[in-house]
Every structure is written in C-alpha cells, then in structure tokens.
Short mmCIF file of C-alpha atoms and ligand atoms in Angstrom, two decimals:
data_model
loop_
_atom_site.label_atom_id
_atom_site.label_comp_id
_atom_site.label_asym_id
_atom_site.label_seq_id
_atom_site.Cartn_x
_atom_site.Cartn_y
_atom_site.Cartn_z
CA MET A 1 34.62 59.91 28.94
CA ALA A 2 34.35 59.74 25.02
CA THR A 3 33.14 56.09 23.68
CA VAL A 4 33.24 54.72 20.23
CA ALA A 5 29.78 55.85 19.57
CA ASP A 6 31.20 59.37 19.36
CA ALA A 7 33.90 58.26 17.09
CA LYS A 8 30.50 57.99 14.49
CA ILE A 9 28.89 61.03 14.53
CA GLN A 10 28.51 62.77 11.32
CA PHE A 11 30.25 66.24 10.52
CA THR A 12 27.99 69.03 8.73
CA ARG A 13 29.54 70.75 5.88
CA GLN A 14 29.26 74.38 5.54
CA LEU A 15 31.83 75.25 2.75
CA HIS A 16 31.76 78.94 2.41
CA PRO A 17 33.32 80.75 -1.06
CA ALA A 18 36.52 80.88 -0.41
CA PRO A 19 37.63 84.62 1.07
CA THR A 20 40.93 85.12 -0.44
CA SER A 21 41.46 85.12 -3.87
CA PRO A 22 43.35 82.51 -6.19
CA GLN A 23 45.94 85.15 -6.64
CA ALA A 24 46.56 86.06 -3.03
CA ARG A 25 46.26 82.52 -2.05
CA ALA A 26 48.86 81.41 -4.97
CA GLN A 27 51.48 84.25 -3.37
CA ILE A 28 50.58 82.75 -0.13
CA LEU A 29 51.55 79.39 -1.21
CA ALA A 30 54.23 80.09 -2.77
CA ASN A 31 56.25 81.74 0.13
CA PRO A 32 54.33 80.87 3.55
CA GLY A 33 56.73 81.06 6.08
CA PHE A 34 55.44 79.76 9.24
CA GLY A 35 52.37 80.02 10.62
CA THR A 36 51.26 83.32 9.27
CA SER A 37 48.41 82.27 7.83
CA PHE A 38 45.69 80.00 7.69
CA SER A 39 43.39 78.24 5.33
CA ASP A 40 39.58 78.53 4.68
CA HIS A 41 38.25 76.17 7.08
CA MET A 42 38.11 74.85 10.06
CA VAL A 43 37.06 71.65 12.11
CA SER A 44 34.48 72.19 15.68
CA ILE A 45 33.67 69.19 17.90
CA GLU A 46 31.87 70.46 21.15
CA TRP A 47 32.02 67.76 24.45
CA ASP A 48 30.33 68.21 27.08
CA GLU A 49 29.15 65.31 30.17
CA GLN A 50 25.65 64.98 28.81
CA ARG A 51 26.60 64.03 25.43
CA GLY A 52 29.70 63.45 24.96
CA TRP A 53 31.38 64.59 21.70
CA HIS A 54 28.52 66.42 19.25
CA ASP A 55 27.89 69.02 16.96
CA ALA A 56 31.02 68.41 14.45
CA VAL A 57 31.29 70.64 11.93
CA VAL A 58 33.47 71.77 8.90
CA GLY A 59 33.32 75.44 8.96
CA PRO A 60 34.47 79.09 7.35
CA ARG A 61 37.41 79.60 9.95
CA GLY A 62 36.99 82.64 12.04
CA PRO A 63 36.43 83.84 15.25
CA ILE A 64 34.85 82.21 18.08
CA LEU A 65 32.82 83.17 21.08
CA LEU A 66 34.14 82.66 24.31
CA ASP A 67 31.99 83.60 27.74
CA PRO A 68 34.70 85.80 29.58
CA ALA A 69 34.73 82.98 32.61
CA ALA A 70 35.60 80.02 29.93
CA ALA A 71 37.82 78.36 32.11
CA VAL A 72 40.72 77.48 29.45
CA LEU A 73 41.30 81.63 29.72
CA HIS A 74 41.90 81.40 33.69
CA TYR A 75 43.56 78.09 34.34
CA ALA A 76 45.26 76.67 31.17
CA GLN A 77 43.19 73.63 30.56
CA GLU A 78 44.33 73.34 26.58
CA ILE A 79 46.35 70.92 24.54
CA PHE A 80 47.00 70.70 20.76
CA GLU A 81 48.93 68.74 17.93
CA GLY A 82 51.00 69.64 14.73
CA LEU A 83 50.92 67.50 12.68
CA LYS A 84 51.34 68.04 8.34
CA ALA A 85 49.63 67.38 5.03
CA TYR A 86 52.04 66.53 2.15
CA SER A 87 51.71 66.69 -1.71
CA GLN A 88 52.57 63.34 -2.57
CA SER A 89 54.76 62.80 -6.12
CA ASP A 90 51.61 61.03 -8.15
CA GLY A 91 49.13 64.03 -6.50
CA SER A 92 47.54 62.86 -4.08
CA ILE A 93 48.25 64.00 -0.47
CA ALA A 94 49.27 61.79 2.55
CA LEU A 95 49.28 63.10 6.86
CA PHE A 96 52.06 61.37 7.82
CA ARG A 97 51.63 59.45 11.51
CA PRO A 98 48.13 60.69 12.40
CA GLU A 99 47.10 57.78 14.52
CA ALA A 100 50.82 59.36 16.63
CA ASN A 101 49.32 62.31 17.00
CA ALA A 102 45.99 61.19 17.97
CA ALA A 103 47.83 58.70 20.83
CA ARG A 104 49.98 61.78 22.17
CA PHE A 105 46.53 63.71 22.28
CA ASN A 106 45.27 61.49 24.99
CA GLN A 107 48.15 60.87 26.28
CA SER A 108 48.07 65.29 27.02
CA ALA A 109 44.37 65.10 27.78
CA ARG A 110 44.43 62.79 30.57
CA ARG A 111 47.21 64.76 32.16
CA LEU A 112 45.08 67.69 31.80
CA ALA A 113 42.07 66.62 33.14
CA MET A 114 40.74 66.58 30.24
CA PRO A 115 38.27 63.99 28.09
CA GLU A 116 39.80 62.12 25.66
CA LEU A 117 39.00 62.43 21.89
CA PRO A 118 38.60 58.81 19.48
CA GLU A 119 41.20 58.46 17.61
CA GLU A 120 39.34 57.75 14.79
CA LEU A 121 37.55 61.17 15.46
CA PHE A 122 40.97 63.23 15.30
CA ILE A 123 41.72 62.19 11.76
CA GLU A 124 38.35 61.85 10.74
CA SER A 125 38.48 65.49 11.58
CA VAL A 126 41.97 66.67 9.62
CA ARG A 127 40.66 64.38 7.30
CA GLN A 128 37.45 66.75 6.29
CA LEU A 129 39.78 69.63 6.77
CA VAL A 130 42.28 69.31 4.26
CA ALA A 131 39.48 67.65 2.03
CA ALA A 132 38.11 71.12 2.44
CA ASP A 133 40.91 72.41 2.07
CA ARG A 134 43.12 71.18 -0.15
CA ASP A 135 43.89 73.65 -2.61
CA TRP A 136 45.99 75.29 0.10
CA LEU A 137 48.62 73.16 0.31
CA PRO A 138 52.09 74.85 -0.49
CA THR A 139 53.71 74.71 -3.80
CA VAL A 140 57.17 76.00 -2.74
CA GLU A 141 59.77 73.43 -2.15
CA GLY A 142 59.48 71.45 0.88
CA GLY A 143 55.78 73.20 1.87
CA SER A 144 52.94 71.48 3.58
CA LEU A 145 50.06 72.02 4.82
CA TYR A 146 50.45 72.20 9.19
CA LEU A 147 47.48 71.36 10.49
CA ARG A 148 46.62 72.11 14.55
CA PRO A 149 43.83 70.11 16.35
CA PHE A 150 43.96 71.90 19.58
CA MET A 151 41.35 71.57 22.53
CA PHE A 152 40.47 73.93 25.53
CA ALA A 153 37.34 73.93 28.40
CA SER A 154 34.91 75.87 27.42
CA GLU A 155 32.71 75.99 30.55
CA ALA A 156 31.75 79.03 32.18
CA PHE A 157 33.38 78.67 36.04
CA LEU A 158 35.57 79.54 38.29
CA GLY A 159 36.04 77.02 40.95
CA VAL A 160 39.41 75.62 40.20
CA ARG A 161 37.93 71.87 38.63
CA PRO A 162 37.78 70.04 35.60
CA ALA A 163 35.79 71.79 33.48
CA LYS A 164 32.43 70.01 32.04
CA GLN A 165 32.67 71.50 28.35
CA TYR A 166 35.83 71.40 25.70
CA ARG A 167 35.97 72.95 22.28
CA TYR A 168 37.92 70.50 20.29
CA LEU A 169 38.81 72.68 16.71
CA VAL A 170 40.79 71.96 14.05
CA ILE A 171 42.29 74.62 12.01
CA ALA A 172 44.94 74.61 8.90
CA SER A 173 48.13 77.01 7.49
CA PRO A 174 50.38 76.65 4.72
CA ALA A 175 53.95 75.89 5.88
CA GLY A 176 57.49 76.35 4.64
CA ASN A 177 60.38 76.94 6.29
CA TYR A 178 60.27 76.79 10.17
CA PHE A 179 63.08 79.08 11.11
CA LYS A 180 63.33 82.87 9.30
CA SER A 181 67.41 82.99 9.38
CA GLY A 182 67.10 80.53 6.55
CA ALA A 183 70.89 79.57 7.72
CA PRO A 184 72.14 76.16 7.20
CA ALA A 185 72.02 75.39 10.82
CA VAL A 186 71.03 77.29 13.81
CA SER A 187 72.35 78.26 16.94
CA ILE A 188 70.92 77.24 20.67
CA TRP A 189 71.50 79.35 23.66
CA VAL A 190 71.41 77.13 27.12
CA SER A 191 68.89 78.54 28.96
CA ASP A 192 68.45 79.32 33.21
CA TYR A 193 64.84 78.80 32.98
CA THR A 194 63.35 75.58 33.62
CA ARG A 195 60.43 73.87 31.23
CA ALA A 196 59.75 71.03 32.91
CA ALA A 197 60.54 69.20 35.97
CA PRO A 198 59.62 65.38 36.99
CA GLY A 199 55.75 64.90 37.68
CA GLY A 200 54.87 68.36 35.88
CA THR A 201 53.65 68.37 32.64
CA GLY A 202 56.98 68.41 29.98
CA ALA A 203 55.48 65.23 28.51
CA ALA A 204 51.63 66.74 27.68
CA LYS A 205 51.70 69.23 24.75
CA CYS A 206 49.85 71.98 26.32
CA GLY A 207 49.53 74.80 25.93
CA GLY A 208 50.89 76.19 29.47
CA ASN A 209 54.24 74.05 29.03
CA TYR A 210 54.60 76.90 25.07
CA ALA A 211 53.61 80.07 27.69
CA ALA A 212 56.12 78.89 29.98
CA SER A 213 58.76 78.80 26.99
CA LEU A 214 58.74 82.39 26.01
CA VAL A 215 60.76 84.12 27.82
CA PRO A 216 63.75 82.18 27.53
CA GLN A 217 63.20 81.46 23.75
CA ALA A 218 62.93 85.54 23.76
CA GLU A 219 66.16 85.86 25.68
CA ALA A 220 67.74 83.51 23.25
CA ILE A 221 66.76 85.11 20.13
CA GLU A 222 68.49 88.77 21.88
CA ARG A 223 71.89 87.22 22.81
CA GLY A 224 71.56 86.12 19.14
CA HIS A 225 70.43 82.71 18.70
CA ASP A 226 68.05 80.93 17.34
CA GLN A 227 66.37 78.69 20.12
CA VAL A 228 66.98 77.83 23.52
CA VAL A 229 67.88 74.34 24.45
CA PHE A 230 66.51 72.96 28.78
CA LEU A 231 68.28 71.11 31.27
CA ASP A 232 67.09 69.28 33.33
CA ALA A 233 65.39 71.06 36.35
CA ALA A 234 67.10 68.98 39.27
CA GLU A 235 70.10 68.52 38.57
CA HIS A 236 70.85 71.73 35.62
CA ARG A 237 72.95 69.37 33.82
CA TRP A 238 71.05 67.00 31.64
CA ILE A 239 70.16 68.15 27.67
CA GLU A 240 66.17 68.19 27.16
CA GLU A 241 65.11 69.40 24.22
CA LEU A 242 64.30 72.92 22.51
CA GLY A 243 61.18 74.74 23.01
CA GLY A 244 59.92 73.12 20.05
CA MET A 245 62.00 70.42 18.83
CA ASN A 246 63.85 66.61 20.40
CA LEU A 247 67.22 66.69 19.92
CA TYR A 248 69.84 63.85 18.17
CA PHE A 249 73.88 63.56 19.40
CA VAL A 250 75.70 62.10 16.46
CA PHE A 251 79.49 60.85 17.46
CA ALA A 252 82.65 60.08 15.19
CA ASP A 253 81.96 56.39 15.32
CA GLY A 254 78.78 56.88 13.92
CA SER A 255 76.72 56.62 16.95
CA LEU A 256 73.44 58.35 18.12
CA VAL A 257 72.00 59.28 21.16
CA THR A 258 68.68 61.30 22.33
CA PRO A 259 68.08 62.32 25.28
CA ALA A 260 65.75 59.19 26.91
CA LEU A 261 61.54 59.79 27.04
CA THR A 262 62.29 60.78 31.03
CA GLY A 263 58.63 62.34 31.79
CA THR A 264 59.94 65.35 30.83
CA ILE A 265 60.69 66.06 27.95
CA LEU A 266 57.99 65.82 25.19
CA PRO A 267 57.79 62.52 23.11
CA GLY A 268 57.83 63.97 19.11
CA ILE A 269 56.69 61.29 16.50
CA THR A 270 60.12 62.86 14.97
CA ARG A 271 62.04 61.65 16.94
CA ASP A 272 60.35 58.97 17.15
CA SER A 273 60.30 58.36 13.37
CA LEU A 274 64.80 58.73 12.85
CA LEU A 275 64.85 56.88 15.87
CA ALA A 276 63.73 53.87 13.50
CA LEU A 277 64.81 54.92 10.06
CA ALA A 278 68.64 54.90 11.72
CA ARG A 279 68.02 51.57 12.96
CA ASP A 280 67.11 50.36 9.88
CA GLU A 281 70.32 52.08 8.31
CA GLY A 282 72.30 49.96 11.03
CA LEU A 283 72.79 52.28 13.25
CA THR A 284 73.38 52.49 17.38
CA VAL A 285 70.71 54.89 19.08
CA ARG A 286 71.00 54.81 22.50
CA GLU A 287 67.87 56.87 24.66
CA GLU A 288 70.06 58.10 27.82
CA ARG A 289 71.28 61.07 29.39
CA TYR A 290 73.28 63.27 27.89
CA SER A 291 75.23 66.52 29.87
CA LEU A 292 75.76 69.69 28.96
CA ASP A 293 79.41 69.04 29.93
CA GLN A 294 79.82 65.94 27.94
CA TRP A 295 78.20 67.10 24.92
CA ARG A 296 80.87 71.02 24.89
CA ASP A 297 83.47 67.47 25.32
CA ASP A 298 82.35 65.56 23.06
CA ALA A 299 82.60 68.66 20.82
CA LYS A 300 85.82 70.16 21.54
CA SER A 301 87.72 66.91 21.56
CA GLY A 302 86.01 65.59 18.13
CA ARG A 303 84.06 62.58 19.61
CA LEU A 304 80.84 64.34 18.52
CA VAL A 305 80.71 65.24 15.41
CA GLU A 306 76.83 66.17 14.19
CA THR A 307 74.04 67.68 16.19
CA PHE A 308 70.85 68.79 15.27
CA ALA A 309 67.36 69.28 16.14
CA CYS A 310 63.44 67.29 15.00
CA GLY A 311 60.26 67.93 15.06
CA THR A 312 56.98 68.30 12.60
CA ALA A 313 57.38 72.29 12.02
CA ALA A 314 61.17 72.21 12.36
CA VAL A 315 61.36 68.66 10.43
CA VAL A 316 65.37 68.06 10.44
CA THR A 317 67.62 70.91 11.51
CA PRO A 318 70.90 70.69 11.72
CA VAL A 319 72.42 72.41 14.86
CA GLY A 320 76.00 74.77 14.33
CA LYS A 321 77.11 76.57 17.38
CA VAL A 322 75.67 76.32 21.06
CA ALA A 323 76.42 78.90 23.55
CA GLY A 324 76.00 79.89 27.55
CA ARG A 325 77.09 81.34 30.73
CA ASP A 326 80.13 79.57 30.22
CA GLY A 327 80.98 80.00 27.06
CA GLU A 328 80.22 78.75 23.71
CA PHE A 329 81.65 75.77 20.96
CA THR A 330 81.21 74.97 17.96
CA ILE A 331 79.70 71.59 16.97
CA GLY A 332 81.69 70.16 14.17
CA THR A 333 82.64 72.16 10.91
CA GLY A 334 79.02 74.65 12.34
CA GLY A 335 76.80 74.18 9.40
CA PRO A 336 74.64 70.81 8.12
CA GLY A 337 76.58 66.94 8.62
CA GLN A 338 76.41 64.49 6.59
CA LEU A 339 74.28 61.79 8.97
CA THR A 340 71.99 64.63 9.72
CA GLN A 341 71.44 65.37 5.78
CA LYS A 342 71.13 61.80 5.15
CA LEU A 343 68.49 60.90 8.13
CA LYS A 344 66.31 64.19 7.04
CA ASN A 345 66.63 62.98 3.00
CA ARG A 346 65.65 59.73 3.79
CA LEU A 347 62.28 60.96 6.09
CA VAL A 348 61.15 63.35 3.85
CA ALA A 349 61.23 61.47 0.76
CA ILE A 350 59.09 59.02 3.15
CA GLN A 351 56.81 61.59 3.83
CA ARG A 352 56.45 62.95 0.13
CA GLY A 353 56.00 59.29 -0.97
CA GLU A 354 59.04 59.29 -3.32
CA ALA A 355 60.35 56.16 -1.02
CA PRO A 356 59.04 53.05 0.20
CA ASP A 357 57.16 53.14 3.79
CA PRO A 358 58.19 50.35 5.15
CA HIS A 359 56.76 51.32 8.48
CA GLY A 360 53.30 51.86 7.62
CA TRP A 361 53.61 55.86 8.72
CA VAL A 362 51.95 57.30 5.28
CA MET A 363 48.21 57.60 5.13
CA LYS A 364 46.83 58.36 2.10
CA LEU A 365 44.08 60.92 2.31
N1 PLP B 1 59.40 69.01 21.80
C1 PLP B 1 58.52 69.88 21.71
C2 PLP B 1 58.40 70.83 23.19
C3 PLP B 1 57.58 70.02 20.82
O1 PLP B 1 56.71 70.71 20.74
C4 PLP B 1 57.89 69.46 19.83
C5 PLP B 1 56.87 69.89 18.43
O2 PLP B 1 55.90 69.13 18.32
C6 PLP B 1 58.41 67.74 19.42
C7 PLP B 1 59.25 68.77 20.19
C8 PLP B 1 59.18 67.71 17.79
O3 PLP B 1 58.03 66.41 18.24
P1 PLP B 1 57.01 66.28 17.20
O4 PLP B 1 58.36 65.08 16.29
O5 PLP B 1 55.55 65.07 17.30
O6 PLP B 1 56.68 67.48 16.23
C1 COI B 2 55.31 71.34 16.00
O1 COI B 2 56.59 70.93 15.23
O2 COI B 2 53.88 71.08 15.83
C2 COI B 2 55.56 72.57 17.22
O3 COI B 2 54.27 72.16 17.77
C3 COI B 2 56.89 72.83 16.86
C4 COI B 2 56.00 74.41 17.44
C5 COI B 2 55.31 75.32 16.44
C6 COI B 2 54.78 75.31 18.76
#
C-alpha cells in the first residue's frame, strides 16, 4: 500500500515542443467535441511492492509499452476518474472538487484490489499536467480541459490474483459538448441489460463496467436515442443511472428525487454537488428508490415535470423522452425544464468562478 512518504515524490518534468501547431490547436479548441483530441503531455507514476509509488514523470504524451501478459489485458484490473479544469473569469485555471475524485479513485482501487494513491499525489499529478498543458483549455463557450487519471495492472502474469505492479497515468482532452446532437434535451432508452448487481462493482469507476454497457448503449443509439438508462438487477424495476451519468427527477411541488447510493450506482460528484445546491435553495431532495412505472405514471399525470442527467462530462442534461419495450413517454414539454436550467446555471457559475463558492469546491491552480 502507498505510504504518506509516497506523496512527497518529486515529478521529473520532460516537456517537449508542442507537436500540434498553434493553428491546428486553435481550431481544435474552438470546437473540441468530446474525447477526440488530446493535449501534448501526460503524467506517469509507477507502483510496485518494493518501492511503492515512484518514477513520477510529466512527459510527452504518446504510446506506452505493455507486455502482452500485462494483467490488465486479461482480467481488466483498471480504474479511472474524470474531472475538469475550468478557465476562470479572472483568467486563472481551477479544478472542481479534485479531492472528491481522489477519494473515489481510492474507493475504486480498494474494490479492484489495487494500491491506493495518496490523495495529495492524485491532486499534484493533475496540477502538474494542467500546468504543462495550460494552452489546451478550450476557447469555446462551455469548454473545459477534461482530465483522465487512470491506473492499470501492468505486471506480466497470467494467474488470477491482484497484480504486483501498476501504472498510473493522467491524460487531458479539450472538451466541449458531450452530446453530439446538441439537442436541447436527450432521449433515453430503458435497457433490458443490467449494469451492476448487488455486491458487484457498480459503485467503482472501473473500465469493466463500461465494457459491459457498450452493447446496451449501442442498442439505444440504433433505436434513435442518445443514452441508455439501467434498472436494478434484482427486480428490473428501480431506476439506477445512465451509462455515464446519474439521474434527478423534479416534481411539480418543487421537490427532487435521485436514486440512493445503494452500491450499484456510481456516487457521482456532480450528483453530490447538485444535492447540496438544491438544498441551499431550500428545496427538498430525497435520495430514494424510484421505479420506472412510477416515473411513467408521474410524467403522464403531471406530478413529475422534469428529469435531468448529470455528470462531469455531460454537466446537467435535460431528459425529454424515455422509451422502452412498453412504449415511450415525454417528460414535461420534452425540452429543458426551469429547475434543471437553474441548477445547471448555479453549478456552472461556481465552476467558472462567476459565483461565490460557499462549499469551498473550487481549487485554483
Ligand atoms: N455514473 C456513471 C456510470 C459515470 O460514469 C459517471 C461519470 O463519471 C457519473 C455517474 C457521474 O459522476 P461524476 O458526476 O462524478 O462525473
Ligand atoms: C465522466 O463524466 O467523467 C465520465 O466518465 C462519463 C463518461 C465519459 C465515461
């Protein structure tokens, strides 16, 4: 396991001249989309049983060498995080709740039998990469630099047991809108597949969860929807979350519901932040089970007026339509709802340094 001393390790900086020309970069930054272009550098830190965390480097981004027997390629011992660096109205750059990502990274590490990374080292690694690649912050409205810390088992060994060597990397990708359609509200498909079962890895951010969500997600797209929503594994009745976002339901009386953290959904940091912001507004938010049948009935009766998805990549995205084997229904007017927009604006204003930060979430770099 990592020790506090590991957090004190020095990063070697091997910066290289930007391989992307300023013109090409400017073009990307004006319209970055999501996840298709990458900054110039990456962070790499190694772990083994003898030395703990060592060899921390900020170097040129590029292909990595892996033994074909590396455990990650066989048994998917891999975890990741997603957070963003935001340009502030005063010209500085800030992270949003990076300590929450660091803590969740270690929760995932424990579930996947991987070594923990000291939280200070996680934050320092992200800080180092943003410092090296600060020219990669998008110029487009709503843009940010998406940061992807991840760790995988690099030991060459074919037995099934926790590996004895790991590699931690951080890469960065300029990000604009997560949804290509740019539609005011997304349409979601209720999957027959299950994402996570009790006792499984649903609450961990591990690659395997996403591999299992690809067929259901592809099915949603084929049917003309933007995203997939998963129900619980035991009864196939209770709403859990989308492939990469948590859900909130907004009622006509102004109260909200979000599915409780039962161990089968990811404890989203955006979900948690919105919980606090809604309560700051004096709204009632319940963390409880909510069924698909109830959702449909409430949307039809008008008791439910809005639904939105939330996550680092998707920020706050209104859900306009829900479809499944039993037919489809529209939420509210099918477009963005008022409370959804209000909570989104509150969150984004804090992230951008345009509003006070009463919870101390913003970390200026
Ligand atoms: N649920 C899943 C499955 C996710 O992949 C994500 C994205 O990270 C979320 C929820 C939202 O989490 P966060 O708000 O921390 O980005
Ligand atoms: C995120 O919001 O950071 C995610 O990880 C969602 C998706 C890109 C996997």
